[in-house]
Coordinates of C-alpha atoms and ligand atoms in Angstrom, one line a residue:
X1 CA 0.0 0.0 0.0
X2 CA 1.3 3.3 -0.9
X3 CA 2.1 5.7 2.1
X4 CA 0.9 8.9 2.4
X5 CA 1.7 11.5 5.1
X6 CA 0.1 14.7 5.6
X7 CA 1.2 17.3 7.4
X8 CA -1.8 19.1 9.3
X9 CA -5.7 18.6 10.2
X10 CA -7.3 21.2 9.5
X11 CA -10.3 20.8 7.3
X12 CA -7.8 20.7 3.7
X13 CA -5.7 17.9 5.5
X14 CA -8.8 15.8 6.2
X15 CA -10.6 16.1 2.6
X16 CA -7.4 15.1 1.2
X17 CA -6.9 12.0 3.4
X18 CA -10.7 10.8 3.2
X19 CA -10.3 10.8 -0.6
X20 CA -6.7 8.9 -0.7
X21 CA -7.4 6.1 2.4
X22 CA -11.0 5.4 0.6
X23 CA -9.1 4.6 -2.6
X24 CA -6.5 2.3 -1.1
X25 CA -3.6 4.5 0.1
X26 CA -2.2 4.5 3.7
X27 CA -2.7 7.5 5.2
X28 CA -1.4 9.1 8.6
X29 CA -2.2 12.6 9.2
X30 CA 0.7 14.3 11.8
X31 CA -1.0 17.8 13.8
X32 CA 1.1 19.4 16.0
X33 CA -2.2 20.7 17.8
X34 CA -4.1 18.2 20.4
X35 CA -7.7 18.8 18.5
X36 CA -7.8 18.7 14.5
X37 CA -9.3 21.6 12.4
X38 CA -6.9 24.0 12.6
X39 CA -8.4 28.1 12.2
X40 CA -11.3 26.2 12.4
X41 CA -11.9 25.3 16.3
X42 CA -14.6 25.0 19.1
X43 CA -14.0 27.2 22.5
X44 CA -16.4 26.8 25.3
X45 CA -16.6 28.9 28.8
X46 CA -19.3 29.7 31.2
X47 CA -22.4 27.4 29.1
X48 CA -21.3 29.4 26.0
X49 CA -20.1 27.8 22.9
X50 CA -18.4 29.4 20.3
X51 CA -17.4 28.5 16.8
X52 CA -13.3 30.3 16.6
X53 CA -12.5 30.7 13.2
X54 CA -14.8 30.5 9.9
X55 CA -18.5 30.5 10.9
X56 CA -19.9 32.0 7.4
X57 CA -20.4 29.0 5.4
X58 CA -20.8 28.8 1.5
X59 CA -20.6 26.4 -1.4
X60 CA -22.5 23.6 0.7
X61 CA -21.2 21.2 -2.6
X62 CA -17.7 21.2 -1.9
X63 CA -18.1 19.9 1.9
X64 CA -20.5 17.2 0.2
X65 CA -18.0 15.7 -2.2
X66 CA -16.0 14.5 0.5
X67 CA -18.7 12.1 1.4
X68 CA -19.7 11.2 -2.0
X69 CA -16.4 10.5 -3.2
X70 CA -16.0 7.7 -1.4
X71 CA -20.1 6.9 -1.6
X72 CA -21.2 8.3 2.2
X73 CA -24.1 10.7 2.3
X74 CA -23.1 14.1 4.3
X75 CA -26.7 14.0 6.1
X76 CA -25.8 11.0 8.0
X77 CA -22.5 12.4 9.3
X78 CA -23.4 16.6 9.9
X79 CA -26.6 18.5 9.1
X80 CA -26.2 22.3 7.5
X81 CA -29.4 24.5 7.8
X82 CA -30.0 27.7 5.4
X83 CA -29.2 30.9 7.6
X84 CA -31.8 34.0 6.5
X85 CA -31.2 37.0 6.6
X86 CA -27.8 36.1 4.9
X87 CA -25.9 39.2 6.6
X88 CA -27.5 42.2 8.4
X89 CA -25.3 45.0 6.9
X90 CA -25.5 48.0 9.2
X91 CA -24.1 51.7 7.9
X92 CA -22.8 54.3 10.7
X93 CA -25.8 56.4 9.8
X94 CA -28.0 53.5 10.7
X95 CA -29.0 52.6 7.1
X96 CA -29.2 48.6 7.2
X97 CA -29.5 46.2 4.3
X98 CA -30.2 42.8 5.5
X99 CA -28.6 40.5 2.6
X100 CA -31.0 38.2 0.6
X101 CA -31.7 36.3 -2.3
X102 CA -34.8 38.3 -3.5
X103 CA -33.6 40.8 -6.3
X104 CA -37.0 43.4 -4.9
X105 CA -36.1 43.2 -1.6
X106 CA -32.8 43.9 -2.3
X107 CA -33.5 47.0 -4.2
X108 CA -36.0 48.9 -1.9
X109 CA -33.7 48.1 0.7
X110 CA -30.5 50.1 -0.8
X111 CA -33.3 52.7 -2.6
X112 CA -33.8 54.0 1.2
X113 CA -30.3 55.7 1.0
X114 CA -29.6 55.7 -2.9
X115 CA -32.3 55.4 -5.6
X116 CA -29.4 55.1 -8.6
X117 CA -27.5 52.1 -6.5
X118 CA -30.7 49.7 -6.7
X119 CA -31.4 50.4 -10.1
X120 CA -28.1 48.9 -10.8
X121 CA -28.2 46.3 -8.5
X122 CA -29.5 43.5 -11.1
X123 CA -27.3 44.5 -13.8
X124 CA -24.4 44.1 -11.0
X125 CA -26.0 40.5 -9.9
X126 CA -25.8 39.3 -13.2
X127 CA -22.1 40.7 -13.5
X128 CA -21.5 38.4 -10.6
X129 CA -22.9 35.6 -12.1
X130 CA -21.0 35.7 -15.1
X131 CA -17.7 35.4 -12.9
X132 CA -18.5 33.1 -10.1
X133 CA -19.3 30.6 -13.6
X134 CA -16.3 31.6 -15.3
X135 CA -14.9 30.7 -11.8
X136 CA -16.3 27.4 -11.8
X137 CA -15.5 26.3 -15.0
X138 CA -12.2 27.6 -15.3
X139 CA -10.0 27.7 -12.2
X140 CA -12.1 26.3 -9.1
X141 CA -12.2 22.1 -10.4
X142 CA -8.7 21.7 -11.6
X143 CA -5.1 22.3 -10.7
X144 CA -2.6 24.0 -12.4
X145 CA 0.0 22.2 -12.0
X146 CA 1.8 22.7 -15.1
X147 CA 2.5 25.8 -17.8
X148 CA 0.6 23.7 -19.9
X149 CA -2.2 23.7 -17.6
X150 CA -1.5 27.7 -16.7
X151 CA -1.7 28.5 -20.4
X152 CA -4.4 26.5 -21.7
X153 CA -6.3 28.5 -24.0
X154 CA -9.8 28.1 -22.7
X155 CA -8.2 29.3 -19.4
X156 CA -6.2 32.3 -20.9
X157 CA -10.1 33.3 -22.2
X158 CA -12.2 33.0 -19.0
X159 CA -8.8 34.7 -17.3
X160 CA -9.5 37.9 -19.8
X161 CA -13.3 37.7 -19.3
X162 CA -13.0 38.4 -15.4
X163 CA -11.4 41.7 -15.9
X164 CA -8.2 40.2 -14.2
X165 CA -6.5 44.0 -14.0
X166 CA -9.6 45.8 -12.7
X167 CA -9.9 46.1 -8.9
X168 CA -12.9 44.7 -6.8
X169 CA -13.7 48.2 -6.5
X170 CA -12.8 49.9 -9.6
X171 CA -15.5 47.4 -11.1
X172 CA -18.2 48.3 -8.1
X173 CA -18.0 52.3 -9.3
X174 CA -18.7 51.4 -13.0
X175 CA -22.2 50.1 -10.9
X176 CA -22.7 52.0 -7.7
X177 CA -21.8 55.1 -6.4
X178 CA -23.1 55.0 -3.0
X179 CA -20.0 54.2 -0.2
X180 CA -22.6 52.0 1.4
X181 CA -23.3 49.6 -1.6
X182 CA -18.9 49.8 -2.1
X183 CA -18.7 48.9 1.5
X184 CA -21.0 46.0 1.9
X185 CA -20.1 44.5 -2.1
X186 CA -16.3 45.8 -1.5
X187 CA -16.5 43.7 2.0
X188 CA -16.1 40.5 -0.1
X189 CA -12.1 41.4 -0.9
X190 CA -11.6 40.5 2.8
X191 CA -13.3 37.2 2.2
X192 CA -10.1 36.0 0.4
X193 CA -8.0 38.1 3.0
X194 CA -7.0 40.9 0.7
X195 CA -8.3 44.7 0.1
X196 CA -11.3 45.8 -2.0
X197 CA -9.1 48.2 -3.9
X198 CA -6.2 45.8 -4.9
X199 CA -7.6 42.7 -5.2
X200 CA -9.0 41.2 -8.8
X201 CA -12.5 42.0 -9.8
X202 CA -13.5 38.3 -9.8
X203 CA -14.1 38.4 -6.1
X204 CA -17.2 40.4 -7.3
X205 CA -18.4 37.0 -7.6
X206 CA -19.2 36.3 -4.0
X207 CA -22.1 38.6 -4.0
X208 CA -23.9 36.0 -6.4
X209 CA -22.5 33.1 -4.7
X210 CA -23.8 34.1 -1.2
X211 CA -27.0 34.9 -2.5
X212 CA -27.7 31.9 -4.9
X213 CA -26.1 29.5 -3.0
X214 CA -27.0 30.5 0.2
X215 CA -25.2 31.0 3.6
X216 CA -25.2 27.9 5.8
X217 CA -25.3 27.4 9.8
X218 CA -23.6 23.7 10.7
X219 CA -26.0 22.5 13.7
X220 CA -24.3 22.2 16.5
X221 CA -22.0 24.6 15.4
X222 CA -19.2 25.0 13.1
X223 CA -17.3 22.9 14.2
X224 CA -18.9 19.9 13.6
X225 CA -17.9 19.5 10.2
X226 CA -14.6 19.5 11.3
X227 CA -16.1 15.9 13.9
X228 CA -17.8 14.8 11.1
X229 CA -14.4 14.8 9.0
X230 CA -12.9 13.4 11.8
X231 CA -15.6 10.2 11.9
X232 CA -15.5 9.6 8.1
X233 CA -11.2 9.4 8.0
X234 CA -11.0 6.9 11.0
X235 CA -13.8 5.2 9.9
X236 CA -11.9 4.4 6.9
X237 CA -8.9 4.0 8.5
X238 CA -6.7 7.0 8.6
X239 CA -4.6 7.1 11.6
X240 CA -4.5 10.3 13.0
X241 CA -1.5 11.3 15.5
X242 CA -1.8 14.8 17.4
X243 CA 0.3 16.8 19.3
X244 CA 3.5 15.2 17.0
X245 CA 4.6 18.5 14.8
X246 CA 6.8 17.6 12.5
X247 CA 10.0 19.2 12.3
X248 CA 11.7 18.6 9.2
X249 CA 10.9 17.6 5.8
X250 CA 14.0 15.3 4.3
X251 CA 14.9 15.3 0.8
X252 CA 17.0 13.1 -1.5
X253 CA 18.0 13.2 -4.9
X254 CA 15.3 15.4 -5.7
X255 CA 12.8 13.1 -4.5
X256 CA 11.1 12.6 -0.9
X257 CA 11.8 11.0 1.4
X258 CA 9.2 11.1 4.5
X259 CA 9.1 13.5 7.4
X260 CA 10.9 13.9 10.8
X261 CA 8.5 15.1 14.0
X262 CA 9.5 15.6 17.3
X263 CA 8.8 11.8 18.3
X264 CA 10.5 10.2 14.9
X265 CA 11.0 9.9 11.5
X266 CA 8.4 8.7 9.1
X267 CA 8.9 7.4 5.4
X268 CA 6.5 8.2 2.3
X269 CA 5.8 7.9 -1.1
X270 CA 4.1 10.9 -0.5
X271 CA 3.9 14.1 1.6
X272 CA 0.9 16.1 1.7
X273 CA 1.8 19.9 3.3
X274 CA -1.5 20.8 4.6
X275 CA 0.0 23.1 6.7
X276 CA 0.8 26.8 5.4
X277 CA 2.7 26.3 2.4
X278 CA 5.0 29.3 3.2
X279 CA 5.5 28.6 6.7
X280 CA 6.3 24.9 5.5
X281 CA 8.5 26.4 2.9
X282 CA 10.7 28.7 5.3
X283 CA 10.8 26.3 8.5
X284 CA 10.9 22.8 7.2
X285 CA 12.7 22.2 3.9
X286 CA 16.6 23.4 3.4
X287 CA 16.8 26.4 0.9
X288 CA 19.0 24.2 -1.1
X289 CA 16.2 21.6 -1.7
X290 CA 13.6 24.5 -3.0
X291 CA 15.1 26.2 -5.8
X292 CA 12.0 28.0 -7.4
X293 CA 11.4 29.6 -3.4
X294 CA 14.2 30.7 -2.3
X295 CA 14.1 32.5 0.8
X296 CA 14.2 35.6 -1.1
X297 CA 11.0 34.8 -3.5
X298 CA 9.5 33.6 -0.6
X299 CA 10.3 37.3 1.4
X300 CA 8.5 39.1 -1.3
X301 CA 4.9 37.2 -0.9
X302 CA 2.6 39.8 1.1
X303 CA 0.5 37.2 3.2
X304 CA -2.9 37.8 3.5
X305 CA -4.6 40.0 6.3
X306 CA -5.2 38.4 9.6
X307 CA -7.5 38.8 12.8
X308 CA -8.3 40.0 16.1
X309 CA -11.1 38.4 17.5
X310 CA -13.2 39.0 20.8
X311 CA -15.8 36.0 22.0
X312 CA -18.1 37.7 24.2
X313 CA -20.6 35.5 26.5
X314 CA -23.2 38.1 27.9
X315 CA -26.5 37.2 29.5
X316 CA -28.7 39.3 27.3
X317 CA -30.0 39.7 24.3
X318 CA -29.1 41.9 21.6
X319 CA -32.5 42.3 19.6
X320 CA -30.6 44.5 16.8
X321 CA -28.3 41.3 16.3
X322 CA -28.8 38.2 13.3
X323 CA -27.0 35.3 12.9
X324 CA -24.2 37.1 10.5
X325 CA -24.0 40.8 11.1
X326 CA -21.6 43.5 10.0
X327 CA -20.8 47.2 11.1
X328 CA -19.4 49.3 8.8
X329 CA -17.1 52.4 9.8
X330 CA -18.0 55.7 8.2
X331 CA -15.0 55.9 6.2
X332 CA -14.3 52.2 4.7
X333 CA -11.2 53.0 2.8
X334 CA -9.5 53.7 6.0
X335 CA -9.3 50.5 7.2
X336 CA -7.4 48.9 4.2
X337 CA -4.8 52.1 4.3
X338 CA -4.2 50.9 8.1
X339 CA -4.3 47.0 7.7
X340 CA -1.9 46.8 3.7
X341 CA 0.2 49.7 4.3
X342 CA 0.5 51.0 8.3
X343 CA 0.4 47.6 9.2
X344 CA -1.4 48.6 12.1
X345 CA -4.8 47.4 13.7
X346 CA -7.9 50.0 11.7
X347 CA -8.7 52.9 14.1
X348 CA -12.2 52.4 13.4
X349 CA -12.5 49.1 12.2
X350 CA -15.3 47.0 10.4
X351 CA -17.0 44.8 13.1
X352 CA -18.2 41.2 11.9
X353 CA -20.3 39.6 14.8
X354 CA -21.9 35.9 14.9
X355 CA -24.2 35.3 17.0
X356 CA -25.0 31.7 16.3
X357 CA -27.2 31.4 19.6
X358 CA -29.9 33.6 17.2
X359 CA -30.0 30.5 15.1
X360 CA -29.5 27.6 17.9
X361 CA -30.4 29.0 21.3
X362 CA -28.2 25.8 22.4
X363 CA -24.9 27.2 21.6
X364 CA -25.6 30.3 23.7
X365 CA -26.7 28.6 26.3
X366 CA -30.1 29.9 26.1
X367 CA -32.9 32.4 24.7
X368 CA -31.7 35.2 26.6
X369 CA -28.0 34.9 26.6
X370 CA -25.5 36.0 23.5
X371 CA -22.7 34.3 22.4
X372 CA -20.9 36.9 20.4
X373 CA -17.5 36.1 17.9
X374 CA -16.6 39.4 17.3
X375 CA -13.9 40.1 14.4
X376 CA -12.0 43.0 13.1
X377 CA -9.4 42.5 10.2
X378 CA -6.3 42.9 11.7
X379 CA -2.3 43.2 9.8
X380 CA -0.5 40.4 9.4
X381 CA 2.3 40.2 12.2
X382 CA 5.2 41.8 11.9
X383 CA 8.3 42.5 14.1
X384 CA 7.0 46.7 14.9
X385 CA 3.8 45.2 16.7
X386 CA 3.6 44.7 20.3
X387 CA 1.2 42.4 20.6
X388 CA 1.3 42.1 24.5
X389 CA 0.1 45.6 24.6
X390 CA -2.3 45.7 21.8
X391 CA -4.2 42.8 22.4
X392 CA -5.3 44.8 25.8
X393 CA -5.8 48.2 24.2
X394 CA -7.6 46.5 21.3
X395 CA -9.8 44.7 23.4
X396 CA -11.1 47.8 24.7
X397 CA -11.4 49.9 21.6
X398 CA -13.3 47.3 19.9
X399 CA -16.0 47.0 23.5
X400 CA -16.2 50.8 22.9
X401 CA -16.9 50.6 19.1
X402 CA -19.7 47.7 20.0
X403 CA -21.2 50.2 22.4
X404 CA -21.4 53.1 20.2
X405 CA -22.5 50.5 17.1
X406 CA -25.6 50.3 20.6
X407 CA -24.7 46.9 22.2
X408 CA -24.5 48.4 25.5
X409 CA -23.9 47.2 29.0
X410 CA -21.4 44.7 27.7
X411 CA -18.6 45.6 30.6
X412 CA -21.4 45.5 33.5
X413 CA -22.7 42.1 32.1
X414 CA -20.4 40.1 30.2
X415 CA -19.9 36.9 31.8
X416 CA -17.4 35.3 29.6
X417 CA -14.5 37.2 27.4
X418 CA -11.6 35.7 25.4
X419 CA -9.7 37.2 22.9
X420 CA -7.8 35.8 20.0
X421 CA -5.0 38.1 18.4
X422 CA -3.2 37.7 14.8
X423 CA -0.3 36.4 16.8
X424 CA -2.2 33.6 18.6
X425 CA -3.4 32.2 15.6
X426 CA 0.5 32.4 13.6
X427 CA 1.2 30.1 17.1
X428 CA -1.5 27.8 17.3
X429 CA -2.4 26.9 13.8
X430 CA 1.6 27.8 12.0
X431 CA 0.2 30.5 9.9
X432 CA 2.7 32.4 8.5
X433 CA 2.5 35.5 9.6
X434 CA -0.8 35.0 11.5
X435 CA -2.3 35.5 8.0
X436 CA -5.9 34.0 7.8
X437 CA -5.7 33.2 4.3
X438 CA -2.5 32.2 3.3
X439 CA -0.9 35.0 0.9
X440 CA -2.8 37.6 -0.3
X441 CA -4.9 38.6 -3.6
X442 CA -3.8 42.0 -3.9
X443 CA -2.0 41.5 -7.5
X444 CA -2.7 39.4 -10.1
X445 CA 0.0 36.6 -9.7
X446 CA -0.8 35.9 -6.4
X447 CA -5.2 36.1 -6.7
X448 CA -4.6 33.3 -10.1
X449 CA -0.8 31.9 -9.5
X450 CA -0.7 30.5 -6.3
X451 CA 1.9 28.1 -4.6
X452 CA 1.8 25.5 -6.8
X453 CA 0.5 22.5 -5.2
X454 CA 2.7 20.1 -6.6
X455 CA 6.3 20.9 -6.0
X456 CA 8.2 21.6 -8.9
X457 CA 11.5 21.0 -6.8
X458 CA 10.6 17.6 -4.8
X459 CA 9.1 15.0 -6.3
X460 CA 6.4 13.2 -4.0
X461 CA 5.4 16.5 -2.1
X462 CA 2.2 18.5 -2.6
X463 CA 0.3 21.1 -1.0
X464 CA -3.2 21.7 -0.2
X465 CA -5.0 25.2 1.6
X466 CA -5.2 28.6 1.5
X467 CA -1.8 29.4 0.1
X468 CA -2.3 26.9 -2.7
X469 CA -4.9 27.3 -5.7
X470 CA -7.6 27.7 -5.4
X471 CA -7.5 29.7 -2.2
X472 CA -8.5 30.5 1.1
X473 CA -11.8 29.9 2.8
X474 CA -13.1 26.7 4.1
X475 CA -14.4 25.4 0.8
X476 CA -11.7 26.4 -1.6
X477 CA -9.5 24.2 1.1
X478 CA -11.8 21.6 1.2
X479 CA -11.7 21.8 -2.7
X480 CA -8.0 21.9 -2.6
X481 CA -7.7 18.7 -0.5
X482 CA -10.3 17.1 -3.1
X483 CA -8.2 18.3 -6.1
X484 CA -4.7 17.5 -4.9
X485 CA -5.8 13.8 -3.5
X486 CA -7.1 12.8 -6.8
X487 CA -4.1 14.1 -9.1
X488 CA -1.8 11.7 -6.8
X489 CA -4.4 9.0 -7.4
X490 CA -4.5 9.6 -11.4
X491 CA -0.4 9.7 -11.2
X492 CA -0.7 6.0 -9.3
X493 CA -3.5 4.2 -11.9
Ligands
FAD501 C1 -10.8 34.3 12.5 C2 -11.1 33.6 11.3 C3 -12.3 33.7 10.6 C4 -12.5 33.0 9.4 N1 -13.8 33.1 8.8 C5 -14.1 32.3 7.8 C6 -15.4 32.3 7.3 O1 -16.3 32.9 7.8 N2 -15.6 31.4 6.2 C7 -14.7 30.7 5.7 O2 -15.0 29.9 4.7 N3 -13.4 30.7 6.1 C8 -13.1 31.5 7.2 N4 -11.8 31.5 7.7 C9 -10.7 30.8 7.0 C10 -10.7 29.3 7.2 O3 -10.8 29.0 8.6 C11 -9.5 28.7 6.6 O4 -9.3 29.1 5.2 C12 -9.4 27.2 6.7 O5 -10.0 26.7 7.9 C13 -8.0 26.7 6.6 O6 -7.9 25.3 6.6 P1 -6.6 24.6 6.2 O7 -6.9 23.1 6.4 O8 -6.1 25.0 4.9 O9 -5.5 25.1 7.3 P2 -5.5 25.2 8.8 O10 -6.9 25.2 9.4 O11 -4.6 26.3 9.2 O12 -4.8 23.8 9.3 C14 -3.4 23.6 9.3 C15 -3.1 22.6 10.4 O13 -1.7 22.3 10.3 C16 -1.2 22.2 11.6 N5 0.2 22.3 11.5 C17 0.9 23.4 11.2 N6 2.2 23.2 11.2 C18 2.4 21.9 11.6 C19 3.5 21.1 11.7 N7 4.8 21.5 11.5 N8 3.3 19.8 12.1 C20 2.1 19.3 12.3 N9 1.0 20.1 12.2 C21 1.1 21.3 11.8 C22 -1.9 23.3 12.4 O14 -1.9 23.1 13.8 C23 -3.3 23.2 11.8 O15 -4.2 22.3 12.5 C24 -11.5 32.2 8.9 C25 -10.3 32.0 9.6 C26 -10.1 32.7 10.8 C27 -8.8 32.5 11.5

């Protein structure tokens, strides 16, 4: 049997080891971490129950062709339930859209603050469309592993039908002129951790995907999907080993040879970095043995943006508040000036809450208690941070900002706080740089060439995640895990 080792369980680690152990491979998946799932995790204090990391689900299809791939139905494993309102979008001058599928509503909604926006809003739908299929048919189902593959023809024509050298927001003014509608459409840049004003206009695309496909809650909470790939793999008889992290990758003649941890050394046809790709790159192969990213290439990636997040358990509830809600600042822009080129935490910073309790009483412990994941997009880490001293001051700024967005008493009440900064998650889950996702899509190369996910320089080693095509976001690494397992299966038939 041929043996695979994959370095990481978070959800693009487990996809590709279901799909490889239910076609005959051996596969051991090494996390340094005692729980798999990675960004994605569960945190619990004081009866409330939080999902840490990714709670706004999309593309239900990509989760489900883990099961069916190797003929298990996702129902029987983890249920997803359709969240409505999608998003409750809420302006500093109180305006609020509440995100939905239904073109009318949608219109009368951004007619209350600008008449000229919701007459282009089906026009800019149908844009979106035209890009998330373009999307689908062109770069989402495949790899591109090869110059072949990056220069196929068909792909060269859906690249120059997405506008690949207009900005998220560039496109968004040839629609909308109203900095509400750029906010909330704009907002979607961040999705993919990168800025409405560099990154490609094919990120347009979510606005079509959220609303067609839908926004999904996981019962339960998030984190279940991550249980429900943890049931499937050993079901079929991955061996899973936490808390090993594995410390070197070894090398030779070109070729791999298996992986060292901190316990021992393993051997393997195959290694599977599901693991940041440039964290793997700078800490765990030798320069010499990477030759296309040198440490040099590798210095001028911009990673993507990270996070500070507050969890917030409060016995009360917020009647303003949905499942998905997002407060804008009054001056959007701002924020990206502060996160891509201050490098410092925004001032006055977009506030993404989830309150999943809205949706399951259960995970808030009740009907009249909140269990609030509060997030503000944060800079990557770098050395002119002090995080000791931020996380403190941030903390506060962003209680003060949810009281003036009218979530009051939160200081008198709250019964349970955490916070998670940018340089928790670089710790805990190896991002590099406490990115989110992976490198950014500011420019061009990096939003449609990513880290290839087979490496040109080893043979036998591959990556799957946010740093790799297609991207960041739990189903593009899902996707990525699908993708990357089968092309090592075609290579072995
Ligand atoms: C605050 C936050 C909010 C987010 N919101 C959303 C959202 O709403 N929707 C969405 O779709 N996505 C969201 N995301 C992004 C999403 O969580 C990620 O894209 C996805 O979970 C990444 O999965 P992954 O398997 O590629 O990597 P990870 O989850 O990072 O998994 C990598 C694993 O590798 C392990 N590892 C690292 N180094 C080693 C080593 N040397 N040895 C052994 N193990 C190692 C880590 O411990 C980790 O478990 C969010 C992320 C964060 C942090």
């Amino acid at each position: 049997m041929k043996k695979v080792i994959i370095i990481g369980g978070g959800l693009g680690g487990l996809s590709a080891a279901i799909r490889l152990q239910s076609r005959g491979f051996q596969v051991t998946i090494l996390e340094k971490e005692a729980t798999l799932g990675g960004k994605l995790q569960r945190h619990q204090g004081a009866g409330y129950s939080f999902d840490l990391g990714p709670s706004t689900i999309t593309m239900k299809s990509y989760f489900e062709e883990v099961f069916t791939s190797c003929n298990r139905r996702m129902e029987d494993y983890v249920t997803f339930y359709p969240v409505s309102p999608l998003t409750k979008n809420v302006f500093s001058d109180g305006h609020t859209v509440e995100f939905t599928p239904h073109i009318e509503q949608m219109e009368t909604q951004i007619a209350a603050y600008s008449p000229e926006d919701a007459k282009q809003y089906h026009a800019f739908l149908q844009e979106s469309k035209r890009f998330f299929e373009k999307a689908e048919e062109q770069f989402l189902n495949r790899l591109l592993l090869t110059w072949k593959d990056k220069a196929d023809m068909k792909l060269m024509k859906a690249l120059l039908a997405v506008k690949p050298f207009t900005s998220v927001h560039r496109l968004l003014r040839q629609y909308f002129r109203h900095p509400h509608t750029l906010a909330m459409f704009g907002r979607y840049a961040t999705y993919i951790g990168s800025s409405p004003y560099e990154a490609p206009a094919i990120f347009n695309m979510m606005a079509y995907l959220e609303g067609e496909k839908g926004i999904y809650g996981i019962k339960g909470g998030t984190y279940r999907l991550v249980e429900a790939f943890e049931t499937l793999a050993k079901e079929l008889g991955v061996e899973i080993r936490l808390l090993e992290q594995v410390k070197k990758i070894h090398v030779k003649d070109r070729r791999i040879e298996g992986v060292e941890t901190d316990q021992q050394m393993y051997e393997a046809d195959q290694v599977i970095s599901a693991a940041d790709a440039l964290t793997v790159y700078h800490q765990l192969i030798d320069e010499k043995d990477r030759r296309s990213y040198s440490n040099q290439k590798l210095s001028n990636i911009e990673p993507s943006l990270s996070g500070f997040v507050l969890l917030l358990g409060i016995p009360k509830v917020y009647e303003q508040l949905s499942h998905h809600n997002v407060f804008f600042p009054e001056n959007y822009g701002q924020e990206f000036k502060d996160i891509f080129q201050k490098k410092q935490l925004p001032q006055d910073p977009t506030l993404y809450i989830c309150y999943s309790g809205h949706s399951e009483p259960e995970l808030s412990g009740g009907t009249e208690r909140s269990n609030l994941f509060v997030l503000a997009n944060a800079p990557y880490v770098t050395k002119a941070q002090n995080w000791d001293m931020l996380k403190e001051t941030y903390r506060q700024h962003m209680k003060t900002k949810l009281k003036e967005k009218g979530l009051f008493d939160i200081d008198q009440l709250v019964e349970y706080e955490t916070i998670q900064t940018p340089l928790d998650l670089q710790e805990k889950t190896g991002a590099h740089h406490g990115a989110i996702y992976g490198m950014s899509s500011n420019s061009f190369n990096q939003a449609f060439f990513r880290i290839n996910n087979q490496s040109k320089d080893i043979e036998g080693l591959w990556f799957v995640g946010g740093t790799s095509h297609p991207g960041g976001g739990t189903p593009m690494v899902t996707k990525s895990g699908q993708l990357v397992a089968e092309a090592i299966i075609k290579q072995h038939e």
